XYZ file of C-alpha atoms in Angstrom:
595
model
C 24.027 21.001 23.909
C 23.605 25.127 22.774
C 26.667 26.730 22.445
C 25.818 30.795 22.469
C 27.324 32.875 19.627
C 25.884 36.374 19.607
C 23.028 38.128 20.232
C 21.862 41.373 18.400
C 19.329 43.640 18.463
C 17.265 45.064 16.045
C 15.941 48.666 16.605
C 16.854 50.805 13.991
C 17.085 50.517 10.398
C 21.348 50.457 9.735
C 20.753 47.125 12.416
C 19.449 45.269 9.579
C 22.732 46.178 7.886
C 24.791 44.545 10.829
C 22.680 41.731 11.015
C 23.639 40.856 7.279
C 27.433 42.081 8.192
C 27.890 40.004 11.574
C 25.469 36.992 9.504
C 28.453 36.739 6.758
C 31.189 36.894 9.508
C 29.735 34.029 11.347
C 29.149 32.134 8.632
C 32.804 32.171 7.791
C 34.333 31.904 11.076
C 32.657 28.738 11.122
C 33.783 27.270 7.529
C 30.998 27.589 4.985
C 31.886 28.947 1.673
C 31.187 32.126 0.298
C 28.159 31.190 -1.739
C 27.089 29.695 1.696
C 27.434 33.073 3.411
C 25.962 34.938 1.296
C 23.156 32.702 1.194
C 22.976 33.061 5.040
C 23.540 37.008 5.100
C 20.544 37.162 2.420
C 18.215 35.196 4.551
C 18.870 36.703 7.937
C 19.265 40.151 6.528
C 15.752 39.359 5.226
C 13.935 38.340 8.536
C 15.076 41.154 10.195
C 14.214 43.289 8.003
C 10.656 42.114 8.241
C 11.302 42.207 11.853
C 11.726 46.113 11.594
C 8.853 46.730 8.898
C 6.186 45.164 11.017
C 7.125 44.790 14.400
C 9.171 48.039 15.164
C 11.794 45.777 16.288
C 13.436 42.762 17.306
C 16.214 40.711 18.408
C 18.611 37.565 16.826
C 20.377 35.284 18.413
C 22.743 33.070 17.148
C 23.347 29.296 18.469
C 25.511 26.665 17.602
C 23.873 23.005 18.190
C 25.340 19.535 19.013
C 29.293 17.768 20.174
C 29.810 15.998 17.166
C 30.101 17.124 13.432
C 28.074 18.418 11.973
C 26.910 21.131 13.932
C 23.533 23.083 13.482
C 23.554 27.013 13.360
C 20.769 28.021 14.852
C 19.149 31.616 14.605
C 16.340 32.819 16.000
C 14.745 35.807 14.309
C 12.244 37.281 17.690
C 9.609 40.214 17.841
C 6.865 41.562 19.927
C 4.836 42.877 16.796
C 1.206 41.496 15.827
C 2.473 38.442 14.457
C 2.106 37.411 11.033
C -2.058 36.876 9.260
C -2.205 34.237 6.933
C 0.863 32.434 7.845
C -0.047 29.368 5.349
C -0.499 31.355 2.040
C 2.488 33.535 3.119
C 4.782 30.143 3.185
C 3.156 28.305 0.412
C 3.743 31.663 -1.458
C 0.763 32.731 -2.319
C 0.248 35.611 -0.346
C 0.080 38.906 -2.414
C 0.968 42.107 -0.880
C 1.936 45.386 -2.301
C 4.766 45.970 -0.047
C 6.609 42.836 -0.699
C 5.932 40.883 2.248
C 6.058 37.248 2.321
C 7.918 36.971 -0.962
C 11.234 37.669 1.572
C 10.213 35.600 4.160
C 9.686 32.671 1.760
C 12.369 32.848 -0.050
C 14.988 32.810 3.180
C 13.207 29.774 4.488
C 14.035 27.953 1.135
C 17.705 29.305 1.508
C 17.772 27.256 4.979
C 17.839 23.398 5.671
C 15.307 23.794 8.510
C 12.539 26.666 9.545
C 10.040 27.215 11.496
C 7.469 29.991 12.232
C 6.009 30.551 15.532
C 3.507 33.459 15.718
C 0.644 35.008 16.891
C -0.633 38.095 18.880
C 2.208 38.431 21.666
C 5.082 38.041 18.414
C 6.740 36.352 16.192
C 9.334 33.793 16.620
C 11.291 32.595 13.454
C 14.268 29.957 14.005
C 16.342 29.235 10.803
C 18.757 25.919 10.868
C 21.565 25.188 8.491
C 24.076 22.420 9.295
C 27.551 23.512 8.754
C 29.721 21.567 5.784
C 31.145 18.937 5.120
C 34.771 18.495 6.705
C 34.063 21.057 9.104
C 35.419 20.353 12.559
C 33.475 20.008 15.414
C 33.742 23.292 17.851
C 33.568 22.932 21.962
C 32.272 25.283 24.134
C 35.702 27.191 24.667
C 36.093 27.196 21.224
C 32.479 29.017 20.057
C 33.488 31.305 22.799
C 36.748 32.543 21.323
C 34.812 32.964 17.857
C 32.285 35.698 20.161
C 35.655 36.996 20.760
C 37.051 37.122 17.065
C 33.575 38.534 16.173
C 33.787 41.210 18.536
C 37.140 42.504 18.101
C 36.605 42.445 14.020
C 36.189 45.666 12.000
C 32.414 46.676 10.962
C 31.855 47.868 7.066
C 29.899 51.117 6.543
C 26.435 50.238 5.635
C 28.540 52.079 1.765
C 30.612 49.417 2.046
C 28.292 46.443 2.851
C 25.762 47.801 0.239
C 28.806 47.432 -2.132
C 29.731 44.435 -1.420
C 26.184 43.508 -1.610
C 25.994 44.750 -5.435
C 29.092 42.752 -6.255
C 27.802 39.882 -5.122
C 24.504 40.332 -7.249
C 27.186 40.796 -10.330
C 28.381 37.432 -9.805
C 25.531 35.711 -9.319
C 23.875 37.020 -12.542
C 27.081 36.453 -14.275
C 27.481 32.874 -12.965
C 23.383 32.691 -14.364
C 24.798 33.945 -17.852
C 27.675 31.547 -17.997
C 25.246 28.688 -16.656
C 22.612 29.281 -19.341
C 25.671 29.444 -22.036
C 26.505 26.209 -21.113
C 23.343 24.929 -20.734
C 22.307 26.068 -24.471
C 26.014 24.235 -25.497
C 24.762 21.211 -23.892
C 21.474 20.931 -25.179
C 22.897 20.944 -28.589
C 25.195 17.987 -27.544
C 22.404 16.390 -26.225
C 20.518 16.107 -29.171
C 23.595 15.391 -31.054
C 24.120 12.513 -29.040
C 20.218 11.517 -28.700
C 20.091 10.824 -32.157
C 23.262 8.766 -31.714
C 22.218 6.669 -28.645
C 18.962 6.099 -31.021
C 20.939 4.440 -33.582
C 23.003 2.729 -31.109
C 19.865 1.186 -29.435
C 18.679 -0.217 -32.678
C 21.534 -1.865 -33.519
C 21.952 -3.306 -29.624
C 17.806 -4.330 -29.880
C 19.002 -6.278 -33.261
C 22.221 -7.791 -31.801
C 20.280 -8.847 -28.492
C 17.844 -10.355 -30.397
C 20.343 -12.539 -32.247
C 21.952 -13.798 -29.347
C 19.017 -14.790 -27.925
C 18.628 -17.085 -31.103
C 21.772 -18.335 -30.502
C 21.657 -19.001 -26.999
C 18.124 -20.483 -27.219
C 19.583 -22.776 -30.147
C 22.486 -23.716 -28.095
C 20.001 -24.657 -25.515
C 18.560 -27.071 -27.902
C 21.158 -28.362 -29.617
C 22.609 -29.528 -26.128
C 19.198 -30.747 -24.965
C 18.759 -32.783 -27.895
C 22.503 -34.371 -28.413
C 22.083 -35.430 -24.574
C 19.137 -37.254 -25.076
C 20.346 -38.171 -28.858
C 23.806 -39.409 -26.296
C 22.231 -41.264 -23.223
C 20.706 -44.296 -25.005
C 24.271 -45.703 -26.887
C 25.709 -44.546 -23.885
C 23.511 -46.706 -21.496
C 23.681 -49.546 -24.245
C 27.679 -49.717 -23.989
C 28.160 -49.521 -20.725
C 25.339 -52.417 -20.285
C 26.917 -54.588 -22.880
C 30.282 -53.689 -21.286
C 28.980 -55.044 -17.809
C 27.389 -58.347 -19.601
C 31.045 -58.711 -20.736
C 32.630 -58.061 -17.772
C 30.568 -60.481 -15.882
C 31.305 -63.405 -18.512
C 27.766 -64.032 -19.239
C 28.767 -65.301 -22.751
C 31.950 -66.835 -21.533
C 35.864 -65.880 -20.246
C 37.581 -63.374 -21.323
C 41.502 -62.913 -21.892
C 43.332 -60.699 -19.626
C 43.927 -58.215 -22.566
C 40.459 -58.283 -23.674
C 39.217 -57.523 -19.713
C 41.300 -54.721 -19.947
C 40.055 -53.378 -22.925
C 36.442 -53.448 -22.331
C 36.931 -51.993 -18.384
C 38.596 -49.124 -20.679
C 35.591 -49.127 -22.472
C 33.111 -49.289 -19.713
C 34.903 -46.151 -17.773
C 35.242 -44.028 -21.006
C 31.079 -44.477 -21.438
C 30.777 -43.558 -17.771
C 32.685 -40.753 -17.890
C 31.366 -39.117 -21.513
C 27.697 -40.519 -19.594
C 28.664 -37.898 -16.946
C 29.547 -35.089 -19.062
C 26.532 -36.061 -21.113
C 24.202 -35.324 -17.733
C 25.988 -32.157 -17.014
C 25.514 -30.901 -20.166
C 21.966 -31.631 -20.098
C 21.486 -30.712 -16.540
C 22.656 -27.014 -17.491
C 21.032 -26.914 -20.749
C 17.786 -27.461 -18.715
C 19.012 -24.383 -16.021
C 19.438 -21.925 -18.899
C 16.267 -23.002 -20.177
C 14.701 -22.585 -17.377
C 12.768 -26.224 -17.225
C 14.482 -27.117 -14.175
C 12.652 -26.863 -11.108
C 13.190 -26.252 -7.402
C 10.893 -29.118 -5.160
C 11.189 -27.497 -1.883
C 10.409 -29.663 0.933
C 11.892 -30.098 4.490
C 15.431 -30.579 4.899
C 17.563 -31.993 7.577
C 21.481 -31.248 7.109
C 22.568 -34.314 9.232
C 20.840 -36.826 7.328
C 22.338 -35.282 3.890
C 25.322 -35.454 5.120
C 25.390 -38.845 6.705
C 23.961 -39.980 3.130
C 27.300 -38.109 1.895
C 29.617 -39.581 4.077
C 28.752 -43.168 2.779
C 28.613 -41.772 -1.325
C 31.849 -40.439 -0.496
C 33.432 -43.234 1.231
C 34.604 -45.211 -2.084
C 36.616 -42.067 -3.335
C 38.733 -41.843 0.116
C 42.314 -42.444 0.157
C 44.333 -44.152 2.653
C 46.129 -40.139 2.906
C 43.183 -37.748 2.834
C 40.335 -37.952 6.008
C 36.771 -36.978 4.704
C 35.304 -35.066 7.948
C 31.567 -34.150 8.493
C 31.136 -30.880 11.611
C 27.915 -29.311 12.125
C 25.596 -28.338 15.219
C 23.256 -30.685 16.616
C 20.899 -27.571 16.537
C 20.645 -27.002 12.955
C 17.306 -25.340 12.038
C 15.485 -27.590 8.955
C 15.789 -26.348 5.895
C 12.753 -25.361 3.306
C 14.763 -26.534 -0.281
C 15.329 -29.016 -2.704
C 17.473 -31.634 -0.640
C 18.549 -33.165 -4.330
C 20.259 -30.382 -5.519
C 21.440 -29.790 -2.399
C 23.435 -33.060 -1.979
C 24.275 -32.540 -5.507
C 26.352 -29.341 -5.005
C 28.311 -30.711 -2.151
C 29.285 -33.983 -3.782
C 30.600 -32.044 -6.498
C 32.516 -29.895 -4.323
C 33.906 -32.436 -1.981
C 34.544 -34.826 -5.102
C 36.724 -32.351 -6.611
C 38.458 -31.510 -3.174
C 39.236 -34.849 -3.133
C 40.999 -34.807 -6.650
C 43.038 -32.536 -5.921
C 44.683 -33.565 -2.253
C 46.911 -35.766 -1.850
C 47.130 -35.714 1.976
C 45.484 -34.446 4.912
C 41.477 -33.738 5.110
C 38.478 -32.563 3.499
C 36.160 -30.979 5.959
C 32.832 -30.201 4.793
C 30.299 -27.601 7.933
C 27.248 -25.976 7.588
C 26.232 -23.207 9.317
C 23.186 -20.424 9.615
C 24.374 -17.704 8.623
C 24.441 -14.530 11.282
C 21.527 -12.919 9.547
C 19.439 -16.134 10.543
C 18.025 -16.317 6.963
C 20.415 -18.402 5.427
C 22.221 -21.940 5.727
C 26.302 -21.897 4.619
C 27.837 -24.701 3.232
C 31.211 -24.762 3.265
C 34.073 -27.616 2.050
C 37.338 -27.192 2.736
C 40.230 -28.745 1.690
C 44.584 -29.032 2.466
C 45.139 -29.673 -1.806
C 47.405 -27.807 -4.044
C 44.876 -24.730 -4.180
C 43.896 -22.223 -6.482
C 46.034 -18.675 -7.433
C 43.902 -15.767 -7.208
C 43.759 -14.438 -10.815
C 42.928 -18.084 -11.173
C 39.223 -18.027 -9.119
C 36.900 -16.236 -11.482
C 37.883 -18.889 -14.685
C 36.779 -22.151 -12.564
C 32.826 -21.141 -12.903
C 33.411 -20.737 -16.422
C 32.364 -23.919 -18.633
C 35.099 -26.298 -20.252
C 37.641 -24.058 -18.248
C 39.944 -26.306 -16.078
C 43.340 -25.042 -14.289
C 46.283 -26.768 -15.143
C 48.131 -28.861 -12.504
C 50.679 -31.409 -11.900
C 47.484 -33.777 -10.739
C 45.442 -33.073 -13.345
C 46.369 -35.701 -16.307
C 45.940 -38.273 -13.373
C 41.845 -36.924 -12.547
C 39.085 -37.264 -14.828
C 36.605 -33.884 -15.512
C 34.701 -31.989 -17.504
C 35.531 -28.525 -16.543
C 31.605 -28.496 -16.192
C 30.678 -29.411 -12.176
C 31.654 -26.297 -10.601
C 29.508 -23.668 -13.164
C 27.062 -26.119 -12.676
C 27.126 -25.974 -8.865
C 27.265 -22.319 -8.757
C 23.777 -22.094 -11.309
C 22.079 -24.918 -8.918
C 23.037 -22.600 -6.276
C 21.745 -19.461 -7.894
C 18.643 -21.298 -9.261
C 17.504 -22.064 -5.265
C 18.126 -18.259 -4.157
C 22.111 -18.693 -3.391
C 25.425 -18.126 -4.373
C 28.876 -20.297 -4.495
C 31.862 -18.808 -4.200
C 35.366 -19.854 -3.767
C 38.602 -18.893 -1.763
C 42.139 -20.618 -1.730
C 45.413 -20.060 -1.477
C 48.208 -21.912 -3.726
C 49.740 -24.665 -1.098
C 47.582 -24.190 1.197
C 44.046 -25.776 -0.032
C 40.806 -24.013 -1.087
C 37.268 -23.242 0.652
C 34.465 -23.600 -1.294
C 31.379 -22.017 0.430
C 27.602 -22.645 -0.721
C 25.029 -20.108 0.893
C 21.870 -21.759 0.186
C 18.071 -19.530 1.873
C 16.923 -21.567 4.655
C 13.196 -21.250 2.765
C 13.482 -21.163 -0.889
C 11.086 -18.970 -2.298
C 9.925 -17.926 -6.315
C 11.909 -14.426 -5.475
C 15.360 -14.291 -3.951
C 15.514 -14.589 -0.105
C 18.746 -13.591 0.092
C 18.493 -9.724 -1.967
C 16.518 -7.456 -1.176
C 13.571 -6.321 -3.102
C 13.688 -3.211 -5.242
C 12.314 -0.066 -3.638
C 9.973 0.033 -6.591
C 9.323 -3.650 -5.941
C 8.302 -2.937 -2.058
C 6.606 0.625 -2.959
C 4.213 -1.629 -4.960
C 3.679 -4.185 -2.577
C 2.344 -1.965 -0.126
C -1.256 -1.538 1.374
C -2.415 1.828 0.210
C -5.316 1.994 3.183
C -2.820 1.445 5.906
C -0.051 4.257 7.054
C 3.451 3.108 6.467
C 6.450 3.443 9.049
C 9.823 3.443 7.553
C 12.458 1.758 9.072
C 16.541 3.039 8.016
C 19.047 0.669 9.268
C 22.109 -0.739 8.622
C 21.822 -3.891 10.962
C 19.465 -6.268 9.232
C 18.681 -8.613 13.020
C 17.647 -4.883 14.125
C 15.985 -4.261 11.299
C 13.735 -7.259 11.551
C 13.226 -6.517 15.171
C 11.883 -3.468 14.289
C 9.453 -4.303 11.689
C 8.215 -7.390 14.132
C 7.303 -4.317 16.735
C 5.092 -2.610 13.564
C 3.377 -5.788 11.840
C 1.599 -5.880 15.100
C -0.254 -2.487 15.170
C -2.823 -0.786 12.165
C 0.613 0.569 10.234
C 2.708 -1.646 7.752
C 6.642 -1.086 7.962
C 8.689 -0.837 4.767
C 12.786 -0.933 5.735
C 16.025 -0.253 3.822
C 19.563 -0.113 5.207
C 20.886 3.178 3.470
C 20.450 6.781 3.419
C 20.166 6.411 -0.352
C 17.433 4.037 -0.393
C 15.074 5.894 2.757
C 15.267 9.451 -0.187
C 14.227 6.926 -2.930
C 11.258 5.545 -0.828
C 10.232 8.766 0.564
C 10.126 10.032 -2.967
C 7.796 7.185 -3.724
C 5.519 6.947 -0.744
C 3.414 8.622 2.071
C 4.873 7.578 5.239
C 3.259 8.351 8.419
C 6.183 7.997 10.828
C 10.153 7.434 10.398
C 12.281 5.404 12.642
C 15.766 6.191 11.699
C 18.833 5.050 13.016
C 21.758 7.426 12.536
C 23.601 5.226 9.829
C 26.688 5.885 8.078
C 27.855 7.878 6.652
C 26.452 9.571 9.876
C 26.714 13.427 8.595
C 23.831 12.014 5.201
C 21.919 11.021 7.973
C 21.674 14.111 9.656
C 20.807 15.589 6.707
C 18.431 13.182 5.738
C 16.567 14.360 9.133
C 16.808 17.899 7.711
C 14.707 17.047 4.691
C 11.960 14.813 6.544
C 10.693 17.790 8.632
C 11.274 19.930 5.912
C 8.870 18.016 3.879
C 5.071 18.805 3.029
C 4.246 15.558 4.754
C 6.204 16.303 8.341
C 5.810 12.477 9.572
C 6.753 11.377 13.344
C 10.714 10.807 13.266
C 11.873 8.816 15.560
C 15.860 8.340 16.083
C 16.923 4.945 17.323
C 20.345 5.009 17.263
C 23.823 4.677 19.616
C 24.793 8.360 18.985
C 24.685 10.234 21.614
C 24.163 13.287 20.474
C 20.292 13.669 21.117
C 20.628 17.522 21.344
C 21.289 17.608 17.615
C 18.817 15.053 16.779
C 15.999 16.766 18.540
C 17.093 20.590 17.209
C 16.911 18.785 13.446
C 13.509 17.772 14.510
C 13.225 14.157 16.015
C 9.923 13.640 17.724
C 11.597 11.742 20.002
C 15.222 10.170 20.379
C 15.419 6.451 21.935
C 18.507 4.498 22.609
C 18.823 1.235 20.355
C 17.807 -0.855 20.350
C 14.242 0.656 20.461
C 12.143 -1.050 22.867
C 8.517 -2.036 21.706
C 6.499 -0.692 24.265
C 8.058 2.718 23.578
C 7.824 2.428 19.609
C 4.736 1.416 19.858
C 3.423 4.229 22.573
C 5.073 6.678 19.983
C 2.909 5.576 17.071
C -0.102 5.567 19.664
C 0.060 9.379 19.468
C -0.856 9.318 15.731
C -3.953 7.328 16.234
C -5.143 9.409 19.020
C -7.116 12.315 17.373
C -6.270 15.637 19.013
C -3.001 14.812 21.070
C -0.750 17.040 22.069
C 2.462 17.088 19.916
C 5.342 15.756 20.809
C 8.174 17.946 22.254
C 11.660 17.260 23.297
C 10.811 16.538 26.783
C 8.222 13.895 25.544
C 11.690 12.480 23.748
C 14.010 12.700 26.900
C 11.487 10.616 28.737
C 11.883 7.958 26.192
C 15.364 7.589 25.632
């Protein structure tokens, strides 16, 4: 919704003088700095003076634009004069003229965040758009009113006064330029000085790296090798140990039972560290690999449930919960079921009454599954969470001289879980019990499911002979909607979630069309519009997006503004218009009848 401000109008040559005068005192009523104003007061003062020179006259109006922060000042620069011959090389500044012209009409555009030119024989319209800062309040109708009334009851300058002011204000802009380039001179030396230092510093890093990754490749190999070098007197002993338990060679004495049962458990147990250590060994080597091949949940964890039933105690209840509906998993089902009997082994350890409960779930983004196991034991303090992924590292408790470990199952869980595209993590609280929680890709693939691809990454993945749409928003189910509607058609979609990321990728590629939901923070966004139709390229925008404020969106330039989430037919009738040579563009109405 347009909010009127003032209208002036331009028929002699002092009105050029007001425009700059009431420009400044606009600009200020409604919050921008004085840099800001100036800036403003240049560009306006500018227009209309062009307006004069050429057209014998004109008129501005000023306009505020939008209910919610921030606003857009609006002003519109109009004249009946001949209009303005070669527009094109006037705005790419390449127009030469001995008067000056063009060079001022340039330059005030690139003061703006928005312009347009609209010209020909019957006039020339020019409507310049800058959105008010940061912080700034938004203003109602009432409320732009009383500023008409502040502006008219406020004192004029004398065009001595304003040309004054305007020389003071060139002083401090050149002397800002002199103290800049002093301190840009200052910092070029300490640039170099610390170029050469960095240089040195990289050297001695590319030397250091190097020897670590001797070290850690030899660690690799010295733990490959003793676990191999370990498993065949380990196997021996705890063979002979059985043959000796079972009497094959005749009875043994009570003491002597006891001793070799001590002797059997103590090669099972250094036989399971010996596997762990191997098992990792092979992860950071990166010889382990990931057989991916249809998983059901239910049947891992009925195989679970009768693994597990041994460890039970008469105290703690070992419960299974998932839905009948689980999707099938694309994964290694070994390493799977290796994780969670880890995890629900050590939950066991370490309660001494009431339940383990071990759930899966998809997760909401549909893309992953979510292990969790929870337990009622002694838990885990908080500054105590990050130190029980590290190797060797075990917490101290009262039941731990009564449990056997390694310190080793949970870092190796959490590099099984990394090594198929997940993550483990861990939360707990000290008498309560602990939740460990395995988020494991529903479809393993070579690259992360579960992070998103650099921008570089998808920039270079893309078709170069097919237009791309990009797709900005937060919500990734919407997000995947979205890029189902443009798979279907000749374009190929490329999404991110942030304002950040959509100015990386349209620094990288040509799109042909935008569809941008108005994501926080909400006032980036907005700008973010600003620069897309301020661009060389000028692609279709489309906003898809709960605000309301479709006023706004369309004065910033949307092609058209839908409610999300977008409906196909109407995306796709929207990119229709770019493959139909010769269309008419689209205006606002075109975007009211598609919201």
């Amino acid at each position: 919704m347009s909010h009127r401000i003032l209208s002036l109008s331009i028929s002699l040559e002092q009105d050029v003088v007001l425009a700059r005068q009431r420009t400044r005192q606009i600009a200020e009523l409604l919050g921008f700095g004085v840099q800001d104003q100036t800036r403003l007061a240049t560009a306006i003062s500018e227009v209309a003076r062009n307006a004069f020179s050429y057209a014998g006259g004109g008129r501005i109006d000023y306009q505020l634009e939008g209910e919610t922060a921030p606003q857009v000042l609006i002003v519109t620069i109009s004249d009946k004069g001949p209009g303005i011959g070669q527009l094109q090389q006037v705005l790419n500044g390449r127009y030469v003229s001995t008067t000056g012209m063009g060079v001022g009409l340039a330059g005030a555009m690139r003061l703006m965040d928005q312009s347009s030119v609209d010209t020909g024989e019957r006039g020339t319209v020019i409507t310049l758009k800058k959105l008010l800062p940061p912080g700034v309040a938004a203003l109602s109708g009432p409320q732009v009113g009383d500023l008409g009334s502040q502006l008219a009851k406020g004192p004029l300058a004398s065009s001595f006064d304003e040309v004054q002011r305007h020389n003071q204000e060139l002083l401090q802009a050149l002397e800002d330029v002199r103290a800049r380039q002093e301190e840009l001179i200052q910092l070029t030396a300490e640039l170099e000085d610390t170029n050469r230092g960095v240089v040195a510093l990289y050297a001695e890093l590319d030397e250091k790296a190097e020897d670590l990754r001797r070290a850690d490749h030899m660690k690799s190999r010295f733990l490959s090798n003793m676990s191999h070098e370990f498993r065949t007197p380990l196997s021996s002993i705890r063979a002979l140990s059985r043959l000796l338990l079972a009497r094959v060679d005749g009875d043994l004495e009570p003491e002597q039972e006891k001793q070799v049962s001590l002797i059997l458990r103590g090669a099972e147990d250094l036989s399971e560290l010996v596997n762990d250590l191997l098992d990792l060994a092979k992860i950071e080597a990166g010889k382990t690999d990931v057989r991916a091949a249809p998983v059901d949940v239910a049947n891992v964890f009925s195989a679970l449930r009768g693994m597990m039933r041994p460890l039970l105690s008469s105290k703690v209840d070992l419960l299974f919960v998932h839905d009948e509906a689980l999707p099938a998993m694309m994964s290694d089902e070994g390493k799977i079921a290796q994780i969670l009997r880890n995890l629900i082994s050590n939950a066991l350890k370490f309660t001494e009454r009431g339940e383990v409960e071990v759930s899966a779930q998809v997760t909401p983004d549909g893309r992953a599954m979510e292990f969790r196991v929870r337990d009622t034991g002694l838990g885990i303090a908080t500054e105590h969470l990050p130190l029980i992924f590290e190797e060797f590292t075990q917490i101290e408790n009262r039941l731990q001289r009564g449990v056997k470990g390694t310190g080793l199952g949970l870092p190796l869980c959490r590099k099984l879980a990394e090594l198929m595209g997940g993550d483990l993590k861990a939360e707990s609280t000290p008498g309560v019990g602990s939740v460990f929680i395995a988020t494991l890709p529903l479809r393993y693939a070579e690259e992360d499911p579960l992070h998103e691809p650099s921008s570089t990454d998808r920039a270079l993945a893309l078709d170069p002979e097919r237009p791309t749409v990009l797709i900005v928003e937060d919500d990734p189910a919407t997000r995947l909607l979205y890029e189902d509607y443009v798979r279907g058609t000749r374009y190929q979609p490329v999404s991110v979630a942030t304002v950040h990321d959509a100015r990386r990728m349209l620094a990288m590629i040509p799109v042909a069309a935008v569809l941008l939901e108005i994501v926080p923070p909400e006032e980036e966004a907005w700008r973010l519009m600003t620069e897309i139709k301020q661009g060389d390229t000028d692609p279709l925008l489309i906003v898809a997006t709960d605000n309301l404020d479709k006023s706004k969106g369309l004065a910033l330039g949307a092609d058209a503004y839908l409610s999300k989430p977008a409906e196909r037919h109407d995306v796709l009738a929207l990119l229709a218009r770019l493959d139909t040579p010769g269309a008419a563009p689209l205006s606002p109405a075109s975007g009211d009848s598609v919201a």
